[in-house]
PDB file of C-alpha atoms in Angstrom:
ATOM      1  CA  UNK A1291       2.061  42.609  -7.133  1.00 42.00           C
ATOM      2  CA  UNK A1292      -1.146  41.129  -8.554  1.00 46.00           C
ATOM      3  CA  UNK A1293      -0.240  38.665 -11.239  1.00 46.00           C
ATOM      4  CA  UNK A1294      -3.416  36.968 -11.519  1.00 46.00           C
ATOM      5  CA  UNK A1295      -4.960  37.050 -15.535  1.00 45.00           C
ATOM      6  CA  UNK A1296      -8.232  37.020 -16.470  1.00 50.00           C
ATOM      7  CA  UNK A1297      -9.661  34.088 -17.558  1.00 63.00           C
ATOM      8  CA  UNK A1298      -9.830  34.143 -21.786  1.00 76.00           C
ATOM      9  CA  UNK A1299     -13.180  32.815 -23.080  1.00 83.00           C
ATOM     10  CA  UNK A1300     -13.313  29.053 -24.264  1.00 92.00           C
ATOM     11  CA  UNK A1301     -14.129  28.446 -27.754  1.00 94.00           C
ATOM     12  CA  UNK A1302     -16.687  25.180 -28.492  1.00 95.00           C
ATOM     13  CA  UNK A1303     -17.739  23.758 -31.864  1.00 95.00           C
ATOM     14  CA  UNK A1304     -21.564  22.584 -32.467  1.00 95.00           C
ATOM     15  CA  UNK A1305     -22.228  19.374 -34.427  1.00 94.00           C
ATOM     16  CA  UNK A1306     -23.044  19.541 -38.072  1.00 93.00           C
ATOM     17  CA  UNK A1307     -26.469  20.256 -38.612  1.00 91.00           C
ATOM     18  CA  UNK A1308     -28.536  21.314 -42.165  1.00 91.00           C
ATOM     19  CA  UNK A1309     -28.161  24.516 -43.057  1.00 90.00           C
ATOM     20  CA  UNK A1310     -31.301  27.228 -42.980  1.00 86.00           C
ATOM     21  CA  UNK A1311     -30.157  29.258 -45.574  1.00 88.00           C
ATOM     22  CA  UNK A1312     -28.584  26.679 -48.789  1.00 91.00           C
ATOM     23  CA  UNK A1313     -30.344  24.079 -49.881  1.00 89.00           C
ATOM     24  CA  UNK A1314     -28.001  20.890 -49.604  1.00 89.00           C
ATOM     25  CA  UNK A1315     -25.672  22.757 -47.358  1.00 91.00           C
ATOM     26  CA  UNK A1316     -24.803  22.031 -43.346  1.00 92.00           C
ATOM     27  CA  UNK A1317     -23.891  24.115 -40.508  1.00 93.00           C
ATOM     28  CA  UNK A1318     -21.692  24.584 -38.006  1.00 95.00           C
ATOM     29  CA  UNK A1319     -21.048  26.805 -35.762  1.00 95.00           C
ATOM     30  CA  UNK A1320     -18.121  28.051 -33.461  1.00 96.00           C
ATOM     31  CA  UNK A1321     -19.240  29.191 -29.812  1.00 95.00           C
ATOM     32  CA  UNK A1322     -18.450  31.204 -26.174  1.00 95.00           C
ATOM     33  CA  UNK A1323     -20.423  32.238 -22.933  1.00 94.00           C
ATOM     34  CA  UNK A1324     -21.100  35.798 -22.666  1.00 93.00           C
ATOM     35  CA  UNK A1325     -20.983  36.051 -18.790  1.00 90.00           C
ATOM     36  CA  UNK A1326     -18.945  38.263 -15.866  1.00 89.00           C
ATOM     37  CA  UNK A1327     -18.074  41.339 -15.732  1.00 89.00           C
ATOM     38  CA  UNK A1328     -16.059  41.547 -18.861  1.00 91.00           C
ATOM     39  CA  UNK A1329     -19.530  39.985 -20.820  1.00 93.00           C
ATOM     40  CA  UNK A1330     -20.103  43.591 -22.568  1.00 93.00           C
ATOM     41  CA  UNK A1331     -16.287  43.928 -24.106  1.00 94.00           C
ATOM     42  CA  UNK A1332     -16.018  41.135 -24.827  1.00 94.00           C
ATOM     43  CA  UNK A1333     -19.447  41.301 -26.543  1.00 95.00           C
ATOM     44  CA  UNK A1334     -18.240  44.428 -28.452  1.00 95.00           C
ATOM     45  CA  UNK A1335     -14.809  42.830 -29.780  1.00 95.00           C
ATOM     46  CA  UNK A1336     -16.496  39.462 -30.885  1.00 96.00           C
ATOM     47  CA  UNK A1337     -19.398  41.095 -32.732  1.00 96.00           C
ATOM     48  CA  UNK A1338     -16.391  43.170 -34.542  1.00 96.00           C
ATOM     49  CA  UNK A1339     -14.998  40.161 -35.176  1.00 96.00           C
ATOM     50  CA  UNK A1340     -18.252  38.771 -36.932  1.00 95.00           C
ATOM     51  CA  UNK A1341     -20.095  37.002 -34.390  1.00 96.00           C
ATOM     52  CA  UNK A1342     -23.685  37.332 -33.465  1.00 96.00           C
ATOM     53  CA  UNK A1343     -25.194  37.036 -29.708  1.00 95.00           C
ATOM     54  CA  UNK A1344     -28.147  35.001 -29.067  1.00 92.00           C
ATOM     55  CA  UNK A1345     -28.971  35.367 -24.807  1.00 91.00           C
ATOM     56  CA  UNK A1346     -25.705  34.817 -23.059  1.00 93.00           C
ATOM     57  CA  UNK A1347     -24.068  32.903 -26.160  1.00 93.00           C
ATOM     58  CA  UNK A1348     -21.742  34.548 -29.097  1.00 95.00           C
ATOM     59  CA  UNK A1349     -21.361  32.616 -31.841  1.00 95.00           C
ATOM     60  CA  UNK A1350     -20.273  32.215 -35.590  1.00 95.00           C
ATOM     61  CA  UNK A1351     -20.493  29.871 -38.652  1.00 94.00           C
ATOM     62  CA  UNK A1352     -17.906  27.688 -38.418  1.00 94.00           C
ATOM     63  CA  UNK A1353     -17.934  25.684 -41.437  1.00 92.00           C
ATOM     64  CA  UNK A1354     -16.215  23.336 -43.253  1.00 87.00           C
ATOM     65  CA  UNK A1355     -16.955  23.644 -46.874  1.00 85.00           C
ATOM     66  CA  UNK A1356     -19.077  27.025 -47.739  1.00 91.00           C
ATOM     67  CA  UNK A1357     -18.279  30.720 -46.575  1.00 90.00           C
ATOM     68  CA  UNK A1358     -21.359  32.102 -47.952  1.00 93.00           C
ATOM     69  CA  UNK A1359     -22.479  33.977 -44.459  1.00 94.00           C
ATOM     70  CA  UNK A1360     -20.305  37.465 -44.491  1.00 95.00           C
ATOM     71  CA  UNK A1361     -21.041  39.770 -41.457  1.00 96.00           C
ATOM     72  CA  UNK A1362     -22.170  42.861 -42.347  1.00 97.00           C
ATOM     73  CA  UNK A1363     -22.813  46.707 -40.700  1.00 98.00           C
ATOM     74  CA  UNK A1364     -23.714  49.975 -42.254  1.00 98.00           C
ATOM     75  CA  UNK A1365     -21.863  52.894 -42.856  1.00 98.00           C
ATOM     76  CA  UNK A1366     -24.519  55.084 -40.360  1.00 98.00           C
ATOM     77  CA  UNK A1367     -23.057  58.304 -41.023  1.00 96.00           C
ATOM     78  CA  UNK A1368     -22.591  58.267 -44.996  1.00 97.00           C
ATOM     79  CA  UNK A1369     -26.309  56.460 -45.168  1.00 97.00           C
ATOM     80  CA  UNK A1370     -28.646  58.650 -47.437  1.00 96.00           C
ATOM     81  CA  UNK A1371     -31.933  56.405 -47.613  1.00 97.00           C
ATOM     82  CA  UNK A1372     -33.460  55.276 -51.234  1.00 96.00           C
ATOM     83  CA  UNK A1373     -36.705  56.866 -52.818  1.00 97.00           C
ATOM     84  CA  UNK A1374     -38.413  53.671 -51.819  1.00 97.00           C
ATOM     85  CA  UNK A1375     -36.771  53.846 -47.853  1.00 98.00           C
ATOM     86  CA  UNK A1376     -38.360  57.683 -47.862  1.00 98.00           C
ATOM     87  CA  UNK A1377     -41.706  56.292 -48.749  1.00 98.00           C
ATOM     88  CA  UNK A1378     -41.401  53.889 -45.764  1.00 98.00           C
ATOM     89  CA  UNK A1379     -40.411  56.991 -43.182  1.00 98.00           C
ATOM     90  CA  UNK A1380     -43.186  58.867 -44.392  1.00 98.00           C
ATOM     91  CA  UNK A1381     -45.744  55.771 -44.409  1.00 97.00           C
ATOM     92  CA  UNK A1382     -44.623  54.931 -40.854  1.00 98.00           C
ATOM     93  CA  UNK A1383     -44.903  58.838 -39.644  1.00 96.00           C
ATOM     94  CA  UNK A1384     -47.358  58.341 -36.884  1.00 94.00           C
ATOM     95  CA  UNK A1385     -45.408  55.060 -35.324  1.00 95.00           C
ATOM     96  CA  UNK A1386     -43.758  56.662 -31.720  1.00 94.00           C
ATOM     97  CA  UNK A1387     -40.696  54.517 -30.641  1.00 95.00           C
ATOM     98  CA  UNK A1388     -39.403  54.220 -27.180  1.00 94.00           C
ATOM     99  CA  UNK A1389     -36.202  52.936 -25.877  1.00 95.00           C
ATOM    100  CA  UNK A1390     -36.480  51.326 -22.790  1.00 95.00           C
ATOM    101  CA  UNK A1391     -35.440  48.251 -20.741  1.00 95.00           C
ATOM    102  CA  UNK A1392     -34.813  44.262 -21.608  1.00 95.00           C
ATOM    103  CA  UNK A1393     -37.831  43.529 -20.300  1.00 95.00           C
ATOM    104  CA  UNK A1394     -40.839  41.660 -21.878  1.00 96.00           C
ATOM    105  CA  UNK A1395     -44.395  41.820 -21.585  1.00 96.00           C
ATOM    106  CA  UNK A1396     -47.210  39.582 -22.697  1.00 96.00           C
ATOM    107  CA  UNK A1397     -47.836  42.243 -25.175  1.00 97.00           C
ATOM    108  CA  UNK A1398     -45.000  41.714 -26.715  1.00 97.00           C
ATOM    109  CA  UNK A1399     -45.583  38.054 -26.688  1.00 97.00           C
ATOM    110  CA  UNK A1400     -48.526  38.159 -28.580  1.00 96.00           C
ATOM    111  CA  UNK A1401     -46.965  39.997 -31.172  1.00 97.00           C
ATOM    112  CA  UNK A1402     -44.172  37.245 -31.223  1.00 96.00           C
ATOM    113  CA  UNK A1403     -46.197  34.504 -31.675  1.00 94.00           C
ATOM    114  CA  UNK A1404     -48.270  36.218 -34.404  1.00 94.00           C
ATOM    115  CA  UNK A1405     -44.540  36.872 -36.223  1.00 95.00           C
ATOM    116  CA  UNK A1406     -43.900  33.362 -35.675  1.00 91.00           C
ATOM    117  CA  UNK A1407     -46.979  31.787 -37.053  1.00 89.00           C
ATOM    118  CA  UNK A1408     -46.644  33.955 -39.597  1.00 86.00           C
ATOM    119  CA  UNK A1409     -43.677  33.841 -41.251  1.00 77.00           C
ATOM    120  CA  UNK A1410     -40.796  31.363 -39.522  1.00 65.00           C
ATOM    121  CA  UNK A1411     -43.955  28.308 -38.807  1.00 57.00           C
ATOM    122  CA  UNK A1412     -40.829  25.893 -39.388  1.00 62.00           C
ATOM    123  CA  UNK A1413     -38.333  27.797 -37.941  1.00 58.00           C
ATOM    124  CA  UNK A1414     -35.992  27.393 -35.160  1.00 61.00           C
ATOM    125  CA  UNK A1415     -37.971  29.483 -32.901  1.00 74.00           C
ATOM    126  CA  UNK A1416     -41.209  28.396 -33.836  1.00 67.00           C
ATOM    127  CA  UNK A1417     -42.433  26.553 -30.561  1.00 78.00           C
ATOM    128  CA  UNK A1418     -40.879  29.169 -28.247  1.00 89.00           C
ATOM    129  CA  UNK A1419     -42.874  29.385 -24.954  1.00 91.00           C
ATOM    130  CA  UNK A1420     -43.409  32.671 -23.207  1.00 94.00           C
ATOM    131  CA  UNK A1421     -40.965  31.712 -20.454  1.00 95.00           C
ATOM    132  CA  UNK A1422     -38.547  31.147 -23.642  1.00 93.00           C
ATOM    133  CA  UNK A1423     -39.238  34.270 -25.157  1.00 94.00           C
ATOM    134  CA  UNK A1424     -38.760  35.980 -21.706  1.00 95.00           C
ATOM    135  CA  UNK A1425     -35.506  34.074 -21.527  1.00 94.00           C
ATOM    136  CA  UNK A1426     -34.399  35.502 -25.020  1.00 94.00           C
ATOM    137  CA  UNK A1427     -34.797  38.916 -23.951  1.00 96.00           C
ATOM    138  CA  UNK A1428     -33.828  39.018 -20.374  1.00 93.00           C
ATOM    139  CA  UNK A1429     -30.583  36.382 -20.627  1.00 89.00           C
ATOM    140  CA  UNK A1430     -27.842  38.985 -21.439  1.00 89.00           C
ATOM    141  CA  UNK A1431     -25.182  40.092 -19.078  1.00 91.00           C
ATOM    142  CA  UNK A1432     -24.437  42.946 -22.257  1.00 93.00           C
ATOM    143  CA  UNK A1433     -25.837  46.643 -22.982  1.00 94.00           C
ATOM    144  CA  UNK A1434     -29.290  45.319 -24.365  1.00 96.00           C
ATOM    145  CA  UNK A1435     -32.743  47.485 -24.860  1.00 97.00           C
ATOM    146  CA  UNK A1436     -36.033  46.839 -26.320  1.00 98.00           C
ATOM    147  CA  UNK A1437     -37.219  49.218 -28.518  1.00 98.00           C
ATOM    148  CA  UNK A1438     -40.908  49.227 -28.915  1.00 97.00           C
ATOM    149  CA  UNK A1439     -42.781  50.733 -31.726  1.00 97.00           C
ATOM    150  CA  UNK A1440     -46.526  51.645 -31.475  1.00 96.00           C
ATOM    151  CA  UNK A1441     -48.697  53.695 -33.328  1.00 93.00           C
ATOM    152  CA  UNK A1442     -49.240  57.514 -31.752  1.00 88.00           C
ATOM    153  CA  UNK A1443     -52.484  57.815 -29.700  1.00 83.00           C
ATOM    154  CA  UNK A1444     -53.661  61.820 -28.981  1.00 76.00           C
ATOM    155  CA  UNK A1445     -51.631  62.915 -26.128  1.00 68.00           C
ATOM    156  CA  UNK A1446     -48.985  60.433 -26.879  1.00 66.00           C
ATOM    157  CA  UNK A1447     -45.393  62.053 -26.820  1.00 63.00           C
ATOM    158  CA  UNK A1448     -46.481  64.994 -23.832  1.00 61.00           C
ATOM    159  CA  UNK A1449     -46.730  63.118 -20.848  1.00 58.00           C
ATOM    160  CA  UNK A1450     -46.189  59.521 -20.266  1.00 66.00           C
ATOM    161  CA  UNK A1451     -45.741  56.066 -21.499  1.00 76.00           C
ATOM    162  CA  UNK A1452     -46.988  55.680 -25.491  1.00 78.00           C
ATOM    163  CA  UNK A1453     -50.381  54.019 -25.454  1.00 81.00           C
ATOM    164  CA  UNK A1454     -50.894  53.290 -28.919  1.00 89.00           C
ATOM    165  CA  UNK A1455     -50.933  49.668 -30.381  1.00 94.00           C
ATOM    166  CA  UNK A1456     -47.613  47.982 -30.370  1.00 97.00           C
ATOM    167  CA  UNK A1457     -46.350  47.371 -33.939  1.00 98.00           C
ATOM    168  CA  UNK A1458     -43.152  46.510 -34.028  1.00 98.00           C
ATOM    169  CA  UNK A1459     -40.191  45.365 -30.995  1.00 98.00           C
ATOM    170  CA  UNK A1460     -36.406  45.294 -31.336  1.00 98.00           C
ATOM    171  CA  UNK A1461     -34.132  43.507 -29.059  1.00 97.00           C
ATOM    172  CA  UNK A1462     -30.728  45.682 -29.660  1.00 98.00           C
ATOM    173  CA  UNK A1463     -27.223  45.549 -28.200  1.00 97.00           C
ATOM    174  CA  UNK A1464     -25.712  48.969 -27.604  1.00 97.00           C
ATOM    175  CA  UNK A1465     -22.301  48.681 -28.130  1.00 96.00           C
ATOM    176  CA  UNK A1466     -19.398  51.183 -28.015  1.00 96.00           C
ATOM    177  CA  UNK A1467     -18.906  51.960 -31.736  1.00 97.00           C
ATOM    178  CA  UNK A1468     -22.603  51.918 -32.473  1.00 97.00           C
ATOM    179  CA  UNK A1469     -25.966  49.245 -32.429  1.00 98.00           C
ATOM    180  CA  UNK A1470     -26.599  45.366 -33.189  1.00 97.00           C
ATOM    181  CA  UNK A1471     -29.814  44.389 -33.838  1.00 97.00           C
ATOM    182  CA  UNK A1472     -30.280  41.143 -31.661  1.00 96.00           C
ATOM    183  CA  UNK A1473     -33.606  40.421 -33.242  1.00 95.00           C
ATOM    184  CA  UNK A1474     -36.506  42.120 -34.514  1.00 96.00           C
ATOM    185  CA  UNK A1475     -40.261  41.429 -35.354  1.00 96.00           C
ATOM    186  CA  UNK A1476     -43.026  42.821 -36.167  1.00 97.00           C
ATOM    187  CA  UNK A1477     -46.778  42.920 -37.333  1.00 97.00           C
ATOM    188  CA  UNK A1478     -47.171  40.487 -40.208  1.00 95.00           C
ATOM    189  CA  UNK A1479     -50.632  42.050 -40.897  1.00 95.00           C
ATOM    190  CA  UNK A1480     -49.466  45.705 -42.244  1.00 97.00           C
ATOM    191  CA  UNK A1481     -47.169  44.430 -44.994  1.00 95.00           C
ATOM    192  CA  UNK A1482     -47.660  48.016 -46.532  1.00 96.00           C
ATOM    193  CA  UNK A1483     -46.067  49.481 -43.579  1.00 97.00           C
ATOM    194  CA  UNK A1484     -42.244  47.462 -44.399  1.00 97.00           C
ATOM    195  CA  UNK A1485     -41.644  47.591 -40.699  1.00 98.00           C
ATOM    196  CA  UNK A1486     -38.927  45.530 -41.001  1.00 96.00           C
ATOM    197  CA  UNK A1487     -37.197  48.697 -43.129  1.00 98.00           C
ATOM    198  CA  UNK A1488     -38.494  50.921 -41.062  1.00 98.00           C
ATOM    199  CA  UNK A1489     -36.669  49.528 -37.538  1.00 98.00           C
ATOM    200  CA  UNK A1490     -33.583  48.924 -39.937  1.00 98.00           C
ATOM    201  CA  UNK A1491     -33.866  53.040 -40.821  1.00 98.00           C
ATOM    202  CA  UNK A1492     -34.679  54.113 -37.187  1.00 98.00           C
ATOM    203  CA  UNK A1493     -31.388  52.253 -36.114  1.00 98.00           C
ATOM    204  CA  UNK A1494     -29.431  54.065 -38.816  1.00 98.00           C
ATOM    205  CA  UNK A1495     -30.321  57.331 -37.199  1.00 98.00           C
ATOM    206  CA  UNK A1496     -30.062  56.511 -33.518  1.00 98.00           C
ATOM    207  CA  UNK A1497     -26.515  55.812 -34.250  1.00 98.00           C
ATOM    208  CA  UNK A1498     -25.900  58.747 -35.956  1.00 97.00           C
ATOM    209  CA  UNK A1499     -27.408  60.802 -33.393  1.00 97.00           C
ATOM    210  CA  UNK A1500     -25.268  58.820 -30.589  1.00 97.00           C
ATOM    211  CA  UNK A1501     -22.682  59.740 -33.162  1.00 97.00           C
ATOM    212  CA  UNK A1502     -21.386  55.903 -33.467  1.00 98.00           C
ATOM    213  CA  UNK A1503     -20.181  54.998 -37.066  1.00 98.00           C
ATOM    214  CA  UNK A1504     -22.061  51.644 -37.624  1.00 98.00           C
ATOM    215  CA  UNK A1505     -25.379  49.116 -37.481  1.00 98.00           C
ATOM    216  CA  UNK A1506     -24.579  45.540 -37.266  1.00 98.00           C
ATOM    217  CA  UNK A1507     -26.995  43.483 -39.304  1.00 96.00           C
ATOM    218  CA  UNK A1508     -25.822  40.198 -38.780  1.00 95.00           C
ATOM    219  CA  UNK A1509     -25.083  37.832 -41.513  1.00 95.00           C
ATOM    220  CA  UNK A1510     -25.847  38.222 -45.416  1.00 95.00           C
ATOM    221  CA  UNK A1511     -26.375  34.419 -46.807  1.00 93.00           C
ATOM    222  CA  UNK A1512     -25.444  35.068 -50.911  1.00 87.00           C
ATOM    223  CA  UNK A1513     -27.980  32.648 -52.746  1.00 87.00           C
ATOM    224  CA  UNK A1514     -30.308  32.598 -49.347  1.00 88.00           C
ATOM    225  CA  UNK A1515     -33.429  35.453 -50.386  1.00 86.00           C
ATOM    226  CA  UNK A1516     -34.391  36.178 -47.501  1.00 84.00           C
ATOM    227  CA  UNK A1517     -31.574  37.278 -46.350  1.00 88.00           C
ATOM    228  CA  UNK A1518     -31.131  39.370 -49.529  1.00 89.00           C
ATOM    229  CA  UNK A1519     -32.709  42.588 -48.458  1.00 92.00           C
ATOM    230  CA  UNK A1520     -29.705  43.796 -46.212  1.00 94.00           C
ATOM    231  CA  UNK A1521     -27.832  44.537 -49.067  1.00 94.00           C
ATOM    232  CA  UNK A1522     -30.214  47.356 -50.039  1.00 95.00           C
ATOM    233  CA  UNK A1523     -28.522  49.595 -47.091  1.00 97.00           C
ATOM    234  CA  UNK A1524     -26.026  51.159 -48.542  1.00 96.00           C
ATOM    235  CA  UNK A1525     -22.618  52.029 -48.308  1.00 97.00           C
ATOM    236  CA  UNK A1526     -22.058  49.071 -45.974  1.00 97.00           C
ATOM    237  CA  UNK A1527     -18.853  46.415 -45.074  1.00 97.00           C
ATOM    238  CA  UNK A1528     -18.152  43.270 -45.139  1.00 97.00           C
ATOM    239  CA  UNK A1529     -16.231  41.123 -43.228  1.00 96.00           C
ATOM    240  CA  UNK A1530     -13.384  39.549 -45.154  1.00 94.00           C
ATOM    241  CA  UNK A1531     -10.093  37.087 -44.520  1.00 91.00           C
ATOM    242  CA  UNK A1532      -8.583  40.717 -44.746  1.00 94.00           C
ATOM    243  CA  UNK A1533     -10.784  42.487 -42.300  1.00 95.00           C
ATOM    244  CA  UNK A1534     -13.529  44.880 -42.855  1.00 97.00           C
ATOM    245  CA  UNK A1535     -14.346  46.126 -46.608  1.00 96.00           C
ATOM    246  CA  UNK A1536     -16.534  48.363 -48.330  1.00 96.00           C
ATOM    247  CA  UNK A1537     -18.797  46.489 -49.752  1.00 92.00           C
ATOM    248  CA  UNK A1538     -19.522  46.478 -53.606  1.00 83.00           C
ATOM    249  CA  UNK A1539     -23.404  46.674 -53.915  1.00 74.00           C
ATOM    250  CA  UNK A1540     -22.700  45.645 -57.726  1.00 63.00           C
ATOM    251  CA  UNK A1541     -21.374  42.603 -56.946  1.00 65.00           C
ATOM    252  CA  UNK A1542     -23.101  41.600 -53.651  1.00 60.00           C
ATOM    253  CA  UNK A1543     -26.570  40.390 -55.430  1.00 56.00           C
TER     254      UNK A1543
END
């Protein structure tokens, strides 16, 4: 008889750092390898449990005297989009989006560093190379695709790969009770557009149409306003001492 186990996944703790998010607030963060064969479970039962993945590396806030990040993931099959959210489908009717590999491209690149410069110029990321951008999207040993969104060309959707401009990219886990979004970007130019609502809607219904219950958003900061708009998707849970909870849009602002 076999009794050999397999190996459980070893838990680190990062150094305290300042926070992103609070002013006056620091960080830590609690840590594993997403790696072998068991890197996509695993993947699926920490993100449950209210971690995010960044490359081969789940991890979660870890600390010691705020609790103001709270996981959250929408409802996908009770979702009925806003006025406003309707106005963004129609606006972004003649964007064609295509599921495909983790692969990147120097197209995609480009569109990075525009993001980048853009908006996050004092970010974390915002001296990422293209061989560290290539890292971020090829490093995963879990279910990830890039989904690229480009604006239809004649001929586009009959035959072959869309040629249109490239709007919009999504690095996405697909997990077995529905999608993560990894990271997203997009644009910064065509502010009318709300891309970043618009890849947030077209993951809503490619879960529903996979027939998956939920969209993991990642973490809602309260006080932090840019992390504010993922409230607005609706009904949604949070992750609480207790486990996940509908969320109480009332109350969540």
């Amino acid at each position: 008889m076999n009794t050999q186990t397999t190996p459980s996944p070893q838990f680190y703790l990062t150094a305290p750092a300042i926070c992103p998010y609070l002013s006056g607030e620091m960080e830590r963060k609690v840590f594993t390898h997403l790696v072998g064969p068991r890197a996509a479970e695993m993947n699926d039962l920490l993100t449950q449990g209210g971690f995010r993945r960044s490359q081969n590396i789940a991890y979660r806030p870890a600390c010691e005297a705020c609790r103001a990040c709270v996981s959250v993931r929408i409802l996908a099959g009770d979702f009925q989009p806003a006025k406003s959210m309707r106005r963004v489908l129609a606006t972004n009717s003649d964007i064609i989006a295509t599921l495909g590999p983790a692969q990147p491209s120097t197209e995609q690149f480009s569109l990075f560093r525009r993001y980048l410069d853009s908006r996050h110029q004092r970010g974390g990321m915002s001296d990422m190379s293209a061989l560290d951008y290539a890292i971020m999207v090829e490093d995963s040993h879990v279910n990830t695709r890039v989904i690229e969104y480009r604006r239809r060309e004649p001929g586009d959707g009959i035959a072959g790969t869309p040629r249109g401009e490239l709007l919009a990219v999504a690095l996405t886990d697909m997990m077995s009770d529905g999608l993560s979004m990894v990271y997203s970007f997009f644009n910064p130019d065509l502010e009318k557009r709300s891309l970043g609502t618009f890849m947030i809607l077209d993951h809503i219904n490619r879960t529903k149409t996979l027939g998956l219950p939920h969209v993991y958003l990642g973490y809602w900061v309260k006080g932090s306003p840019k992390m504010g708009y993922k409230t607005r998707y609706q009904p949604q849970e949070h992750l609480t001492a207790r486990g996940w909870e509908l969320a109480d849009p009332a109350r969540d602002v």
